[in-house]
Coordinates of C-alpha atoms and ligand atoms in Angstrom, one line a residue:
M88 CA 0.0 -0.1 0.0
S89 CA 1.3 3.4 -0.9
E90 CA 2.1 6.2 1.6
N91 CA -0.4 8.9 2.7
T92 CA 0.1 12.1 0.7
P93 CA 0.2 15.2 3.0
I94 CA -2.2 18.0 2.0
T95 CA -2.7 21.4 3.6
V96 CA -6.4 22.2 4.5
A97 CA -8.0 25.6 5.2
Y98 CA -11.5 25.4 6.9
G99 CA -12.0 29.2 5.8
D100 CA -14.8 31.4 6.9
G101 CA -18.7 31.5 6.7
I102 CA -20.0 28.0 5.6
G103 CA -16.4 26.9 5.1
P104 CA -15.8 24.9 8.3
E105 CA -19.0 23.0 7.5
I106 CA -18.6 22.1 4.0
M107 CA -14.8 21.3 4.6
Q108 CA -15.9 18.9 7.4
A109 CA -18.5 17.1 5.1
T110 CA -15.9 17.0 2.3
L111 CA -13.3 15.5 4.6
D112 CA -15.7 13.0 6.3
I113 CA -16.6 11.8 2.7
I114 CA -13.1 11.4 1.1
K115 CA -11.9 9.8 4.3
A116 CA -14.6 7.4 4.2
A117 CA -13.6 6.5 0.8
D118 CA -10.2 5.5 1.9
A119 CA -8.3 8.6 0.6
K120 CA -4.8 8.2 1.4
I121 CA -3.9 11.8 3.0
N122 CA -2.3 13.2 5.8
I123 CA -4.0 16.6 6.7
E124 CA -2.1 19.7 8.0
V125 CA -4.5 22.4 8.8
I126 CA -3.9 26.1 8.5
E127 CA -5.6 29.1 9.4
I128 CA -6.5 31.7 6.5
G129 CA -9.1 34.6 6.2
E130 CA -11.0 36.7 8.1
K131 CA -9.5 35.9 11.5
V132 CA -5.9 36.6 10.1
Y133 CA -7.0 39.6 8.4
N134 CA -8.7 41.0 11.5
R135 CA -5.1 40.4 13.3
G136 CA -3.9 43.1 11.1
N137 CA -2.3 40.6 8.7
T138 CA -3.3 42.3 5.2
E139 CA -2.5 39.2 3.3
G140 CA -4.9 36.9 5.3
I141 CA -2.4 34.2 5.8
E142 CA 0.6 33.7 8.2
P143 CA 4.3 33.0 7.1
S144 CA 3.8 29.6 9.0
A145 CA 1.0 28.7 6.7
W146 CA 3.1 29.3 3.7
N147 CA 5.6 26.9 5.0
S148 CA 3.1 24.2 5.1
L149 CA 1.9 25.0 1.6
L150 CA 5.3 25.0 0.2
K151 CA 6.0 21.7 2.0
T152 CA 3.0 19.6 1.0
K153 CA 2.2 21.4 -2.3
V154 CA -1.2 20.4 -2.1
F155 CA -3.9 22.8 -0.9
L156 CA -7.7 22.1 -0.2
K157 CA -9.0 25.4 0.6
A158 CA -12.6 26.4 1.9
P159 CA -14.1 29.9 0.8
I160 CA -13.0 32.7 3.0
T161 CA -14.6 36.0 3.8
T162 CA -12.6 39.0 2.4
P163 CA -13.0 42.0 4.8
Q164 CA -14.9 45.1 3.4
G165 CA -12.9 48.2 3.0
G166 CA -9.4 48.9 1.4
G167 CA -6.0 47.7 2.4
F168 CA -6.7 44.0 2.2
K169 CA -4.9 41.9 -0.3
S170 CA -6.6 39.1 -2.1
L171 CA -5.5 35.7 -0.8
N172 CA -6.4 33.9 -3.9
V173 CA -4.5 36.1 -6.1
A174 CA -1.4 35.8 -3.5
T175 CA -1.8 32.1 -3.5
R176 CA -1.9 31.7 -7.3
K177 CA 1.2 34.1 -7.7
T178 CA 3.3 32.6 -5.0
L179 CA 2.8 29.1 -5.8
G180 CA 2.7 29.7 -9.6
L181 CA -0.6 28.2 -10.1
Y182 CA -0.8 29.1 -13.7
A183 CA -3.8 26.9 -14.7
N184 CA -7.3 27.3 -13.6
V185 CA -9.4 24.3 -14.4
R186 CA -13.1 24.4 -14.1
P187 CA -15.5 21.7 -15.2
C188 CA -18.9 22.9 -15.8
V189 CA -21.4 20.2 -16.0
S190 CA -25.2 20.0 -16.3
Y191 CA -27.0 17.6 -13.9
F192 CA -30.4 17.7 -15.8
P193 CA -33.0 16.7 -14.6
Y194 CA -31.8 16.9 -11.0
V195 CA -30.7 20.4 -11.3
Q196 CA -32.7 22.8 -13.6
T197 CA -30.9 24.2 -16.5
K198 CA -31.6 25.6 -20.0
H199 CA -28.6 23.5 -21.1
P200 CA -29.4 19.6 -20.3
V201 CA -26.4 18.4 -22.2
M202 CA -23.2 20.1 -21.2
D203 CA -19.8 18.9 -20.1
V204 CA -17.2 21.5 -20.6
V205 CA -13.8 22.3 -18.9
I206 CA -13.0 25.8 -18.9
M207 CA -9.2 26.2 -18.8
R208 CA -8.2 29.7 -17.8
E209 CA -4.5 31.2 -17.9
N210 CA -4.2 32.3 -14.2
E211 CA -1.0 34.3 -14.0
E212 CA -0.7 36.7 -17.2
D213 CA -2.8 39.0 -19.3
L214 CA -4.1 42.3 -17.5
Y215 CA -4.0 40.5 -14.3
A216 CA -0.2 41.2 -14.1
G217 CA -1.6 44.3 -12.5
I218 CA 0.6 46.6 -14.3
E219 CA -1.5 50.0 -14.5
Y220 CA -0.5 53.6 -14.7
R221 CA -2.1 56.8 -14.7
Q222 CA -0.5 58.7 -17.5
T223 CA -2.5 62.1 -17.9
D224 CA -5.5 63.6 -16.4
Q225 CA -7.6 61.7 -18.8
V226 CA -5.9 58.5 -19.6
M227 CA -5.3 55.3 -17.5
Q228 CA -3.2 52.4 -19.0
G229 CA -3.2 48.8 -18.4
L230 CA -0.7 46.4 -19.8
K231 CA -1.8 43.3 -21.2
L232 CA 1.2 40.9 -21.0
I233 CA 1.0 37.6 -22.8
S234 CA 4.2 35.5 -22.9
L235 CA 5.4 32.5 -24.9
P236 CA 6.2 30.1 -22.1
G237 CA 3.0 31.3 -20.2
S238 CA 0.8 30.5 -23.2
E239 CA 2.6 27.2 -23.8
K240 CA 2.0 26.1 -20.4
I241 CA -1.7 26.6 -20.3
I242 CA -2.2 25.4 -23.6
R243 CA 0.1 22.3 -23.1
Y244 CA -1.8 21.6 -19.9
A245 CA -5.2 21.8 -21.6
F246 CA -4.0 19.3 -24.1
E247 CA -2.5 16.9 -21.5
Y248 CA -5.7 17.2 -19.5
A249 CA -7.7 16.4 -22.5
K250 CA -5.6 13.4 -23.4
A251 CA -5.7 12.0 -19.7
N252 CA -9.4 12.3 -19.2
G253 CA -10.6 11.0 -22.7
R254 CA -11.6 14.5 -23.7
K255 CA -11.9 14.6 -27.6
K256 CA -11.6 18.3 -28.5
V257 CA -9.7 21.2 -27.3
T258 CA -11.2 24.8 -28.4
C259 CA -9.0 28.0 -28.2
F260 CA -10.8 31.5 -27.6
M261 CA -8.8 34.4 -28.6
K262 CA -9.2 37.8 -30.4
D263 CA -6.2 38.0 -32.6
N264 CA -8.0 40.0 -35.1
I265 CA -7.7 43.0 -33.1
M266 CA -4.7 42.0 -30.7
K267 CA -2.5 40.7 -33.3
F268 CA 0.5 40.5 -31.1
T269 CA -0.8 39.1 -27.7
D270 CA -3.7 37.1 -28.9
G271 CA -1.9 36.3 -32.1
L272 CA 1.0 34.6 -30.0
F273 CA -1.6 32.8 -27.9
H274 CA -3.4 31.3 -31.2
R275 CA 0.0 30.7 -32.7
I276 CA 1.1 28.7 -29.7
F277 CA -2.3 26.7 -29.7
D278 CA -1.6 25.7 -33.1
K279 CA 2.0 24.7 -32.4
V280 CA 1.4 22.8 -29.2
G281 CA -1.9 21.4 -30.8
A282 CA 0.0 19.8 -33.6
E283 CA 1.9 17.5 -30.9
Y284 CA -1.7 16.1 -30.3
P285 CA -2.9 14.6 -33.5
E286 CA -5.4 12.3 -31.5
I287 CA -7.3 15.5 -30.3
E288 CA -9.6 17.7 -32.4
K289 CA -8.6 21.3 -32.4
E290 CA -10.6 24.4 -33.0
S291 CA -10.3 28.1 -32.5
W292 CA -12.7 30.6 -32.3
I293 CA -12.7 34.5 -32.0
V294 CA -13.7 35.0 -28.3
D295 CA -16.9 37.2 -28.9
I296 CA -18.6 34.7 -31.4
G297 CA -17.0 31.8 -29.4
A298 CA -18.6 32.8 -26.3
A299 CA -22.1 33.4 -27.8
K300 CA -21.7 29.8 -29.3
L301 CA -20.6 28.4 -26.0
A302 CA -23.6 30.3 -24.2
T303 CA -26.1 28.8 -26.7
S304 CA -24.8 25.5 -27.5
P305 CA -22.5 24.2 -24.9
E306 CA -22.9 20.7 -26.2
L307 CA -20.6 21.5 -28.9
F308 CA -17.5 22.2 -26.5
D309 CA -15.1 20.0 -24.6
V310 CA -12.3 21.5 -23.3
V311 CA -11.9 25.4 -24.0
V312 CA -8.6 27.2 -23.2
M313 CA -8.1 31.1 -23.1
E314 CA -6.1 33.9 -21.6
N315 CA -6.8 35.2 -18.1
L316 CA -9.6 37.7 -18.5
Y317 CA -11.7 35.9 -21.0
G318 CA -11.5 32.9 -18.7
D319 CA -12.4 34.9 -15.6
I320 CA -15.6 36.0 -17.4
L321 CA -16.5 32.7 -19.2
S322 CA -15.9 30.3 -16.4
D323 CA -18.5 32.2 -14.2
V324 CA -21.0 32.3 -17.1
T325 CA -20.4 28.6 -18.1
A326 CA -20.8 27.7 -14.5
Q327 CA -23.8 29.5 -14.1
M328 CA -25.3 27.9 -17.3
T329 CA -25.1 24.5 -15.6
G330 CA -28.0 25.9 -13.2
S331 CA -26.1 26.2 -9.9
V332 CA -22.8 27.7 -9.2
G333 CA -22.9 25.8 -5.8
L334 CA -22.0 22.6 -7.5
A335 CA -18.6 23.4 -9.2
G336 CA -15.2 23.1 -7.9
S337 CA -12.0 24.1 -9.4
A338 CA -8.3 23.2 -9.7
N339 CA -5.5 25.8 -9.9
I340 CA -2.5 24.0 -10.9
G341 CA 1.2 25.0 -11.0
D342 CA 4.4 23.0 -11.9
N343 CA 5.0 22.1 -8.3
C344 CA 1.9 23.0 -6.2
A345 CA -1.9 22.9 -6.8
M346 CA -4.9 24.3 -4.9
F347 CA -8.4 23.1 -4.9
E348 CA -11.6 24.8 -3.9
A349 CA -15.2 25.3 -4.6
I350 CA -16.2 28.2 -6.9
H351 CA -18.7 29.9 -4.7
G352 CA -17.7 32.1 -1.7
S353 CA -18.3 31.8 2.1
A354 CA -21.9 32.5 2.1
P355 CA -21.7 34.1 5.6
R356 CA -25.5 34.3 5.9
R357 CA -25.7 30.6 5.8
A358 CA -23.0 30.0 8.1
G359 CA -23.5 27.6 11.2
Q360 CA -27.0 26.3 10.1
N361 CA -25.7 22.8 8.7
S362 CA -27.8 24.1 5.5
A363 CA -25.0 24.9 2.9
N364 CA -24.2 22.4 -0.1
P365 CA -20.7 21.1 0.3
S366 CA -20.6 19.7 -3.4
G367 CA -18.6 22.4 -4.9
L368 CA -15.8 21.7 -2.4
L369 CA -16.3 18.1 -2.6
L370 CA -15.7 18.1 -6.3
G371 CA -12.4 20.3 -5.9
A372 CA -11.6 17.4 -3.4
V373 CA -12.3 15.0 -6.3
M374 CA -9.8 16.9 -8.6
M375 CA -7.4 17.0 -5.7
L376 CA -7.5 13.1 -5.4
A377 CA -7.0 12.7 -9.1
H378 CA -4.1 15.0 -9.0
I379 CA -2.4 13.2 -6.3
N380 CA -2.8 10.1 -8.2
Q381 CA -5.6 8.7 -6.3
S382 CA -7.8 8.5 -9.2
D383 CA -9.7 5.3 -8.0
I384 CA -10.8 7.3 -5.1
A385 CA -11.7 10.3 -7.0
T386 CA -13.9 8.1 -9.2
K387 CA -15.6 6.4 -6.1
V388 CA -16.4 9.6 -4.5
H389 CA -17.7 11.4 -7.7
N390 CA -19.9 8.6 -8.8
A391 CA -21.2 8.1 -5.1
W392 CA -22.2 12.1 -5.2
L393 CA -23.7 11.5 -8.5
K394 CA -26.0 8.8 -7.2
T395 CA -26.9 10.9 -4.2
L396 CA -28.1 13.6 -6.5
E397 CA -29.9 11.0 -8.7
D398 CA -31.4 9.6 -5.6
G399 CA -33.1 12.9 -5.0
V400 CA -31.2 13.6 -1.6
H401 CA -30.8 17.3 -2.1
T402 CA -29.6 20.3 0.1
Y403 CA -31.9 23.2 -0.1
D404 CA -30.3 25.2 -2.9
I405 CA -31.1 22.6 -5.2
F406 CA -34.2 21.1 -3.7
R407 CA -37.5 21.1 -5.6
E408 CA -40.9 20.3 -4.0
G409 CA -42.3 17.2 -5.9
F410 CA -39.1 16.1 -7.6
S411 CA -36.5 15.9 -4.8
K412 CA -36.8 13.0 -2.3
E413 CA -35.4 14.3 0.9
K414 CA -34.3 17.8 1.8
V415 CA -31.1 17.5 3.9
G416 CA -28.5 19.5 5.8
T417 CA -24.8 19.5 5.0
K418 CA -23.9 16.7 7.5
E419 CA -26.7 14.6 6.4
F420 CA -26.0 15.2 2.6
A421 CA -22.3 13.9 3.4
K422 CA -23.7 10.7 5.2
A423 CA -25.9 10.1 2.0
V424 CA -22.9 10.2 -0.2
I425 CA -20.9 8.1 2.2
A426 CA -23.7 5.6 2.0
R427 CA -23.3 5.3 -1.7
L428 CA -19.6 4.9 -1.9
G429 CA -19.2 2.1 -4.4
Q430 CA -22.3 2.7 -6.3
K431 CA -22.5 4.4 -9.8
P432 CA -25.4 6.6 -11.0
T433 CA -27.8 5.0 -13.4
T434 CA -29.3 7.9 -15.5
L435 CA -26.4 10.5 -15.1
K436 CA -22.9 9.4 -16.9
P437 CA -20.8 7.9 -14.4
V438 CA -17.2 9.3 -14.4
E439 CA -13.8 7.9 -14.5
Y440 CA -10.5 9.4 -13.5
H441 CA -7.1 8.5 -14.7
D442 CA -3.9 9.3 -12.9
F443 CA -2.2 12.3 -14.8
D444 CA 1.3 13.4 -14.5
V445 CA 1.3 17.3 -14.3
S446 CA 4.9 17.4 -15.1
M447 CA 3.7 16.6 -18.7
K448 CA 6.1 16.7 -21.8
P449 CA 8.8 19.2 -21.3
Y450 CA 8.3 22.7 -22.3
Y451 CA 10.1 24.0 -25.2
D452 CA 13.6 25.0 -24.3
Y453 CA 13.5 28.7 -24.3
K454 CA 17.0 29.2 -22.9
N455 CA 18.6 27.5 -25.9
S456 CA 16.2 28.3 -28.8
P457 CA 17.6 30.4 -31.4
K458 CA 17.4 34.1 -30.5
A459 CA 15.8 36.4 -33.2
K460 CA 18.0 39.1 -34.7
K461 CA 16.5 42.2 -33.0
E462 CA 17.1 45.6 -34.5
L463 CA 16.0 49.0 -32.8
V464 CA 14.1 50.8 -35.7
G465 CA 12.3 53.7 -34.0
V466 CA 10.6 54.8 -30.8
D467 CA 7.2 55.8 -29.8
I468 CA 7.0 58.8 -27.6
F469 CA 3.8 59.5 -25.5
L470 CA 3.1 63.1 -24.5
H471 CA 0.8 64.6 -22.0
W472 CA -0.4 67.7 -24.1
T473 CA -3.4 69.7 -24.1
A474 CA -2.3 73.1 -25.8
G475 CA -4.1 72.6 -29.1
T476 CA -5.0 70.4 -32.0
A477 CA -3.5 67.7 -33.7
D478 CA -2.1 69.7 -36.5
E479 CA -0.6 72.2 -34.1
L480 CA 1.2 69.4 -32.2
G481 CA 2.4 67.9 -35.2
K482 CA 3.9 71.1 -36.4
L483 CA 5.8 71.5 -33.2
V484 CA 7.0 68.1 -33.0
E485 CA 8.2 68.4 -36.7
N486 CA 10.4 71.2 -35.4
I487 CA 12.2 69.1 -32.8
S488 CA 12.8 65.8 -34.9
D489 CA 16.3 64.3 -34.7
E490 CA 18.2 63.9 -37.8
S491 CA 18.4 60.2 -37.5
L492 CA 14.7 59.5 -36.4
E493 CA 12.0 60.9 -38.4
L494 CA 8.3 61.7 -37.2
V495 CA 6.2 59.5 -39.4
S496 CA 2.8 59.9 -37.3
I497 CA 0.9 61.0 -34.2
T498 CA -1.9 59.0 -33.1
N499 CA -4.5 59.6 -30.3
R500 CA -6.1 56.6 -28.8
G501 CA -4.6 54.6 -31.5
V502 CA -6.3 56.7 -34.4
K503 CA -3.9 58.7 -36.7
V504 CA -4.4 62.3 -36.3
Y505 CA -1.3 63.6 -38.0
P506 CA -0.3 64.1 -40.8
G507 CA -3.7 64.2 -42.7
G508 CA -6.1 63.5 -39.5
L509 CA -9.6 64.5 -39.6
S510 CA -10.9 67.4 -37.5
E511 CA -13.8 65.1 -36.4
T512 CA -11.5 62.6 -34.4
F513 CA -12.0 63.3 -30.8
C514 CA -8.9 63.4 -29.0
V515 CA -7.7 63.2 -25.4
D516 CA -4.6 64.6 -23.7
N517 CA -2.4 61.6 -24.3
W518 CA -0.5 61.5 -27.7
R519 CA 1.6 58.9 -29.3
C520 CA 4.4 60.4 -31.9
R521 CA 6.1 57.7 -33.8
F522 CA 9.7 58.1 -35.1
I523 CA 11.2 55.7 -37.4
A524 CA 15.0 55.6 -38.1
N525 CA 15.7 57.1 -41.4
E526 CA 18.5 54.6 -42.0
K527 CA 16.5 51.8 -41.0
I528 CA 18.3 51.1 -37.7
T529 CA 18.9 53.5 -34.8
K530 CA 20.5 53.4 -31.5
H531 CA 19.4 54.1 -27.9
K532 CA 21.6 57.0 -27.9
N533 CA 19.6 58.7 -30.5
I534 CA 16.4 58.1 -28.7
I535 CA 17.8 59.6 -25.6
A536 CA 19.1 62.7 -27.8
L537 CA 15.7 63.0 -29.1
L538 CA 14.0 62.9 -25.7
D539 CA 16.4 65.7 -24.5
K540 CA 15.1 67.8 -27.3
F541 CA 11.6 67.1 -26.2
Q542 CA 12.4 67.9 -22.8
K543 CA 14.1 71.2 -24.0
A544 CA 10.9 72.1 -25.9
G545 CA 8.9 71.9 -22.9
F546 CA 6.9 68.6 -23.5
D547 CA 5.8 66.2 -20.8
F548 CA 7.1 62.9 -22.2
I549 CA 5.1 60.3 -20.2
K550 CA 6.5 57.2 -21.6
T551 CA 8.4 55.7 -24.5
E552 CA 8.1 52.5 -26.3
N553 CA 11.0 51.2 -28.4
L554 CA 10.2 49.8 -31.7
Y555 CA 12.1 46.5 -32.9
T556 CA 12.0 44.4 -35.7
F557 CA 12.7 40.5 -34.9
D558 CA 14.4 38.8 -38.0
G559 CA 13.1 41.8 -40.3
E560 CA 9.7 41.2 -38.9
S561 CA 8.0 44.2 -37.3
G562 CA 7.5 44.0 -33.4
Y563 CA 4.9 46.7 -33.1
S564 CA 1.4 47.1 -34.3
A565 CA 1.1 49.4 -37.3
Ligands
LIG279 P1 -21.3 33.6 -2.1 O1 -20.7 32.6 -3.3 O2 -20.8 33.2 -1.0 O3 -22.8 33.5 -2.0 C1 -23.7 33.9 -3.1 C2 -25.0 33.0 -3.0 O4 -24.8 31.6 -3.2 C3 -25.6 33.3 -1.5 O5 -27.0 33.4 -1.5 C4 -25.1 31.9 -0.9 O6 -26.3 31.7 0.2 C5 -25.3 31.1 -1.8 N1 -24.4 29.9 -1.8 C6 -23.0 30.0 -2.0 N2 -22.5 28.8 -1.7 C7 -23.5 28.0 -1.2 C8 -23.4 26.6 -0.8 N3 -22.4 26.0 -0.8 N4 -24.6 25.9 -0.6 C9 -25.6 26.8 -0.6 N5 -25.8 28.1 -1.0 C10 -24.7 28.8 -1.4 O7 -20.8 35.1 -2.7 P2 -21.0 36.5 -1.8 O8 -22.1 36.5 -1.0 O9 -20.8 37.4 -3.0 O10 -19.7 36.4 -1.2 C11 -19.5 36.1 0.3 C12 -18.0 36.1 0.7 O11 -17.4 35.1 0.1 C13 -17.4 37.5 0.5 O12 -16.6 38.0 1.5 C14 -16.5 37.1 -0.7 O13 -15.4 37.9 -0.8 C15 -16.2 35.8 -0.5 N6 -15.7 35.0 -1.6 C16 -14.6 34.1 -1.4 C17 -14.3 33.0 -2.4 C18 -13.4 32.3 -2.2 O14 -12.8 32.1 -1.1 N7 -12.7 31.5 -3.2 C19 -15.0 33.1 -3.7 C20 -16.0 34.0 -3.8 C21 -16.5 34.9 -2.6

């Protein structure tokens, strides 16, 4: 018999302790081979003045066990508190958020009786890098960062997950018709990594029409992979479409650590009443068991849970008069699942988990891959300026051009306003002046000289962005 796997458990706030107890009772009854280390997180820790909601000793446990089963916590109202979820994801490098969204019709009412979709959300990059600036009186900026390794990790995870779980298709959502560099990269990596999985069907959709299709015909989708922001929105939409957000669990996976939870919050008003539905956390725990290579236990628990649902033993949130057989509390629900361990559902589809090595195929070798020939060909200089029209700005900037760098255009919110702009274009106080090297390549010192001229002419330059080519290909949007 194999050794027990150490896991870190947090009972959380609100309904957290009740649903965690129910979850642990069930998986222990199913013979999960785990050693539990309990840590305290959330409200009590925040209220002790710790703005992170977690003590250093708790991090030690997480870094040691590398497996975290987490009940929901209450985030205190008011500013100054950091999101524990964001901190956990970033500190433990949890790059993949996995959220299976399944319909349990007719036991749970839904407009989409046939639905079994896994939303695979990139968890570390995109606009969530949190790099934001106020640049002028009128303009704020947030940077969308998409990296090659970050995209490869989540996309490869999506394909490996599909392969291990008998899934047939992986769909990619992005918007590379507009964001040619960021989303274009994500799409290219999807095609490249996807080619290594010939047995899996591949499909790409522009996120808007893809989301519309997902919302109306979820039965056409299987695993759907996307960047952080799209995934944030669509994982909630998709979970809601199943009829109950209370039933979904999620996994946050990293190369070395993983966190498992319910997708709902701590429902403080329900706390201490033995009424909350533990299913979301239980399904999170089931994903954990599969992750720690106890797929047989995961399968046993999940099928017993499906049978309980099918037998009409329901907590208040899904109970329907005349349809459900028995309205139960949290503890009684757990007992009902335990009583059905070893049974399979008969109308709902039984599940089967397989052990799945997250270390996966090795990533591309970024360190040793050939580097592109990178050449500095120009610079965008952003100005905070309110003293006149686009034409007037153009004339002023023409005057201060450097001999090696030539002003080619001025844009405002991405619209060209000089030369040859339209007076109808609405302009804000943030202008981008694009300079291109007249001898194809320039040097950093030319850019510094140019900036010096801007400063002497009294301009407030708020940012510069160097323009490069990579192996002759433009590295900036036109
Ligand atoms: P919530 O998910 O806690 O509750 C929304 C509604 O769903 C409530 O009506 C609640 O009673 C019901 N509900 C939720 N879980 C249920 C369950 N298991 N069984 C039965 N009914 C359930 O969302 P909220 O009210 O917006 O947030 C409450 C607190 O939870 C906030 O402090 C919020 O910050 C926190 N939160 C934490 C997490 C997390 O820890 N991962 C996630 C979301 C919200």
